[in-house]
Amino acid sequence: MFVLELTYTAPLARVDVVLEDHVEWLKKGYAAGHFLAAGRKVPRDGGVILAAGPDRATVERIVAEDPFVLAGVCEYRVTEFVATTTAPALEQYREQLPS
């Protein structure tokens, strides 16, 4: 499981130019089963995506395709974690600690 934290590196006016493309990219990520939740940070200086992926390299490849990244308006911080407990709706994502 991964927490993807976006931090805007450009003024919101530049971010908003690419927002529609970013939302389409998010929809594709949901359809592919990569994304579980996403939204803006408060205050609006970036966003957060909760993602599931087979490995960090795959998730970093997906992040690199974000139109926000391609337009140079944000940076990502990728944090991997082991989801050992989940809400019932996320049970399929529950993981075991490595032995």
C-alpha positions as MATLAB code, in Angstrom:
seq = 'MFVLELTYTAPLARVDVVLEDHVEWLKKGYAAGHFLAAGRKVPRDGGVILAAGPDRATVERIVAEDPFVLAGVCEYRVTEFVATTTAPALEQYREQLPS';
ca = [
       0.000    0.000    0.000;
       1.216    3.517   -0.691;
       0.455    7.060    0.395;
       1.173    9.448   -2.467;
       1.542   13.030   -1.268;
       1.490   15.730   -3.929;
       2.933   19.155   -3.234;
       2.317   21.900   -5.759;
       5.454   23.571   -7.076;
       3.632   26.139   -9.201;
       0.892   28.706   -8.600;
      -2.665   27.361   -8.487;
      -3.441   29.090  -11.786;
      -0.908   26.774  -13.496;
      -2.168   23.742  -11.556;
      -5.763   24.454  -12.619;
      -4.751   24.474  -16.309;
      -3.806   20.786  -15.982;
      -6.506   19.787  -13.463;
      -8.906   18.211  -15.972;
      -6.132   15.995  -17.382;
      -5.087   15.053  -13.842;
      -8.677   14.030  -13.000;
      -8.821   11.842  -16.137;
      -5.518   10.233  -15.070;
      -7.041    9.567  -11.625;
     -10.098    7.935  -13.214;
      -7.827    5.594  -15.177;
      -5.960    4.755  -11.961;
      -9.232    3.891  -10.207;
     -10.373    1.776  -13.165;
      -7.064   -0.127  -13.119;
      -7.415   -0.770   -9.384;
      -4.391    1.329   -8.434;
      -6.155    4.088   -6.477;
      -8.429    3.707   -3.458;
      -9.005    7.346   -2.454;
      -7.750   10.794   -3.450;
      -8.342   14.412   -2.620;
      -6.970   17.893   -2.069;
      -4.995   18.823    1.005;
      -6.347   21.588    3.233;
      -5.051   24.192    2.675;
      -4.883   23.539   -1.075;
      -1.151   23.156   -1.542;
      -1.310   19.652   -3.003;
      -3.174   16.405   -2.581;
      -3.074   12.859   -1.262;
      -3.739    9.558   -3.016;
      -4.081    6.197   -1.269;
      -2.790    3.611   -3.720;
      -2.292   -0.121   -3.983;
       0.353   -1.565   -6.223;
       2.492   -4.641   -6.647;
       5.717   -2.779   -5.891;
       7.259    0.655   -5.490;
       8.711    0.731   -9.014;
       5.253    0.248  -10.530;
       3.738    2.962   -8.358;
       6.566    5.368   -9.214;
       6.007    4.658  -12.921;
       2.299    5.460  -12.516;
       3.115    8.681  -10.633;
       5.523    9.731  -13.395;
       2.597    9.630  -15.848;
       0.488   12.123  -13.857;
      -0.196   15.187  -16.034;
       0.690   17.335  -12.993;
       4.189   15.803  -13.053;
       4.488   16.077  -16.831;
       3.515   19.773  -16.622;
       6.000   20.368  -13.803;
       3.415   21.693  -11.337;
       3.872   19.189   -8.501;
       6.267   16.848   -6.770;
       5.373   13.514   -5.202;
       6.428   11.930   -1.935;
       5.794    8.174   -2.087;
       5.454    6.394    1.264;
       5.089    2.629    1.263;
       3.463    0.898    4.229;
       2.148   -2.533    5.160;
      -1.622   -2.327    5.704;
      -1.961   -4.906    8.487;
      -5.364   -3.575    9.591;
      -8.105   -2.156    7.393;
     -11.750   -1.172    7.406;
     -13.987   -4.055    6.287;
     -14.452   -2.438    2.858;
     -10.675   -2.579    2.310;
     -10.169   -6.125    3.587;
      -8.878   -7.300    0.197;
      -5.900   -4.947    0.668;
      -4.959   -6.266    4.123;
      -1.360   -7.466    4.247;
       0.785   -9.664    6.453;
       4.060   -8.484    7.898;
       7.027  -10.240    6.281;
       8.439  -13.018    8.446;
];
